[in-house]
Tab-separated table of C-alpha atoms in Angstrom:
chain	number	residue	atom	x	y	z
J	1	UNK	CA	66.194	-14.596	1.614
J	2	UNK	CA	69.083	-12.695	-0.015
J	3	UNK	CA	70.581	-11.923	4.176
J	4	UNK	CA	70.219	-15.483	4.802
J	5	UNK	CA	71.833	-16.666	2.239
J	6	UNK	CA	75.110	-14.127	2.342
J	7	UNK	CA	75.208	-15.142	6.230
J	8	UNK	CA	75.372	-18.572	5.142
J	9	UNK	CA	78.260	-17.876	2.419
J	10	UNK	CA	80.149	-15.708	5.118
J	11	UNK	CA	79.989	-18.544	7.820
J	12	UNK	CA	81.283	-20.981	5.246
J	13	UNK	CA	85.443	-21.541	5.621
J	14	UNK	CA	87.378	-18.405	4.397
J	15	UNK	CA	90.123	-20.818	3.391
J	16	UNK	CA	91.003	-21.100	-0.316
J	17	UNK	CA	90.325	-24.689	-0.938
J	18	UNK	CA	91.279	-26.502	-4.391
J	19	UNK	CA	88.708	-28.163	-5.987
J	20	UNK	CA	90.248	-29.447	-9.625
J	21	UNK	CA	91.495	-28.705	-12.814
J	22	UNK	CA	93.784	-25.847	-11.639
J	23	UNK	CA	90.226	-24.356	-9.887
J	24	UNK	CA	90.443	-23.159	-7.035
J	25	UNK	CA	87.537	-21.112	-4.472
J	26	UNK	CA	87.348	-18.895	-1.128
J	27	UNK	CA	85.301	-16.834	0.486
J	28	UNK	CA	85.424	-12.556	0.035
J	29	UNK	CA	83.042	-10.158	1.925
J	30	UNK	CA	80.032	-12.508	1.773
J	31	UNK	CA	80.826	-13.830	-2.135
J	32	UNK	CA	82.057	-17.111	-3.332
J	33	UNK	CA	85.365	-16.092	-5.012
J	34	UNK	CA	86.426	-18.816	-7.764
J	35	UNK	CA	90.137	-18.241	-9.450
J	36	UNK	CA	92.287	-20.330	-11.982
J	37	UNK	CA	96.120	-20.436	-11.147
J	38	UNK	CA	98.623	-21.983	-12.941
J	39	UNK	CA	101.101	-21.749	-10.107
J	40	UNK	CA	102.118	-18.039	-10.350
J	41	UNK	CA	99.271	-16.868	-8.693
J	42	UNK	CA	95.313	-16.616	-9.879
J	43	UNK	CA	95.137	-16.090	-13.634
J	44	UNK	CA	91.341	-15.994	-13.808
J	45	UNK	CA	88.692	-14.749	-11.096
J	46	UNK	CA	85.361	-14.583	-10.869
J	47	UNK	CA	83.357	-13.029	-7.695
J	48	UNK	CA	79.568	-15.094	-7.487
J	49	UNK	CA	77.617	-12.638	-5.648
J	50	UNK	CA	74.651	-14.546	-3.574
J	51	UNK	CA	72.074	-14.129	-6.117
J	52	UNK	CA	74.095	-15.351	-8.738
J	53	UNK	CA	75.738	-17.954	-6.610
J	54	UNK	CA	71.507	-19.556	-5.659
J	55	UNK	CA	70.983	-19.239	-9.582
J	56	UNK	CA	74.385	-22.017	-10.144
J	57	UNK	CA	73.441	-24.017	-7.759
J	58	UNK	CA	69.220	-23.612	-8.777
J	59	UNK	CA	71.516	-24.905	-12.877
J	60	UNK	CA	73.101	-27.681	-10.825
J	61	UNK	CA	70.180	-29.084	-9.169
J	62	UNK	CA	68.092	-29.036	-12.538
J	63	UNK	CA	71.123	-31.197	-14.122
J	64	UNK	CA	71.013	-33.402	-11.144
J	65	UNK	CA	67.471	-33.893	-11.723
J	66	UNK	CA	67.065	-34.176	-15.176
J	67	UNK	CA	70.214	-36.451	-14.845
J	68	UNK	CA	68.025	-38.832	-12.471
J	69	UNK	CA	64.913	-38.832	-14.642
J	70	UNK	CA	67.115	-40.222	-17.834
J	71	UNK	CA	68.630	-42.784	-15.407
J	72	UNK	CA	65.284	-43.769	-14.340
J	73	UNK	CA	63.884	-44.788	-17.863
């Protein structure tokens, strides 16, 4: 599981995209690379390996579902 999902990071765009709030995130030898700048270059970086990177996105899908359960009351 851990081979499939670095292939699938690696295949996804190596081009730094912004996402918001002065966030932005590339790709880097298989890991999800996520940096603040503030217009003089990154100021913050963090490197989300692909173990750590399936355990966020495990967090956000737990949100999304509790989320739907309150919305379903």
């Amino acid at each position: 599981a851990r081979c499939d999902h670095a292939r699938k990071v690696a295949a996804m765009s190596a081009q730094k995209r912004y996402l918001g709030d002065s966030v932005y995130v590339d790709v880097e030898r298989g890991m999800l690379v996520l940096t603040t700048e503030n217009g003089f270059g990154p100021s913050n970086t963090i490197y989300l390996e692909p173990e750590v990177l399936a355990m966020l996105n495990k967090y956000v899908a737990s949100l999304s579902a509790a989320s739907a359960a309150r919305m379903s009351r």
